[in-house]
Amino acid sequence: MDVDQNSLEVMTAIQAAIQAFALCERIRGDLAGGESLLKSDRSPVTIADYGSQALICKFIRERFPSDAIVAEEDSRELRRPGRSRILEQVTDYVNAFIPASSSEEVCSWIDFGSNSVAGRFWALDPIDGTKGFLRGDQYAIALALVEKGMVKLGILACPNLYADVRHPSGEKGCLFLAVKGKGSFQMDRTGVNKRPIFVSKTRSPSEAVMTESVEPDHADHLTHQRLAWKLNIPKPSLRMDSQAKYGILARGEVTLYLRVPSPAEPGYKENIWDHAAGSIIAEEAGGRVTDVMGRPLDFSSGIKMEKNRGILVTNGILHEAVLKALEM
Ligand code: AMP
Ligand code: MG
């Protein structure tokens, strides 16, 4: 069944993403202020991950009680006695959005998420680009609705991404939304000012810009560089954390996003929550998304995209040329 732009699914996804956006930014603000959170350990990201997942899962479960949610975290670790301080902090942050929620409730909301895909399910990455979050760079909250292996809607909240390409040092934070068959949109951080976005129409590799992961363990930068040389792409690649890469491709800022598995882990299988939301946002903006062999992405087998290797996203026009260059 197709999802309508004004459906409860879309409204729920937007509201959930806006709340998680605000929660994560509050934690990041405390982190930058050096107050209660230490940057040297992983606690800030842990708190933000859990808090974001609790808020989003609660929202979805309330409105769609029979939908499965496939999400990265569960509360097992959080419930251990040694983690009580973290649980307390997660609960405090969640309380700012859902007053009077107890630690037990917060844990139970986190655990609405599971590891099993279903005929219809939501795929959630409560914080995509953990390392970017900690560095003060890009990260995203990524939520998608998948039905029979097809992504029906996707939303990416990118709290630290410049809203206007022409003013990269200007206002930070935006949302990307796509609904199957209805296009892709960018919105302000509060969900207003919705405008359609489109991939670039670049035909010439000389004008193309590639984007790739910041982390060398997540992608094979050398192979990417070789491919750029082969295709005569002179511009340096734009390194960015998280699915924000899909967003900047969808709004025409870059032309291709390549993710060849890193030599550190050549057999790596991608997680569905790392690509479900981003892929529909790129496709509905006119782009094309496959793995590096040209196969469609597999969102139906399980949490891992077992049938795929790496990721290739382009403006569509350059897709075949890149696939061909990857073969050689
Ligand atoms: P990015 O910010 O694009 O580098 O991607 C972040 C995501 O990479 C995380 O959410 C992880 O799930 C995922 N990841 C972790 N290890 C690897 C790996 N060896 N290769 C590719 N992606 C990975
Ligand atoms: Mg992720």
Short mmCIF file of C-alpha atoms and ligand atoms in Angstrom, two decimals, residues 72 125 127-129 243 271 273-274, ligand 2:
data_model
loop_
_atom_site.label_atom_id
_atom_site.label_comp_id
_atom_site.label_asym_id
_atom_site.label_seq_id
_atom_site.Cartn_x
_atom_site.Cartn_y
_atom_site.Cartn_z
CA GLU A 72 20.08 -0.65 16.69
CA ASP A 125 19.17 4.32 13.42
CA ILE A 127 22.21 8.12 15.82
CA ASP A 128 23.85 7.35 12.52
CA GLY A 129 27.44 8.55 12.32
CA GLN A 243 23.42 9.35 5.88
CA ASN A 271 22.96 -2.65 8.09
CA TRP A 273 19.07 1.12 9.09
CA ASP A 274 22.21 2.68 7.62
MG MG B 2 24.44 3.92 11.61
#
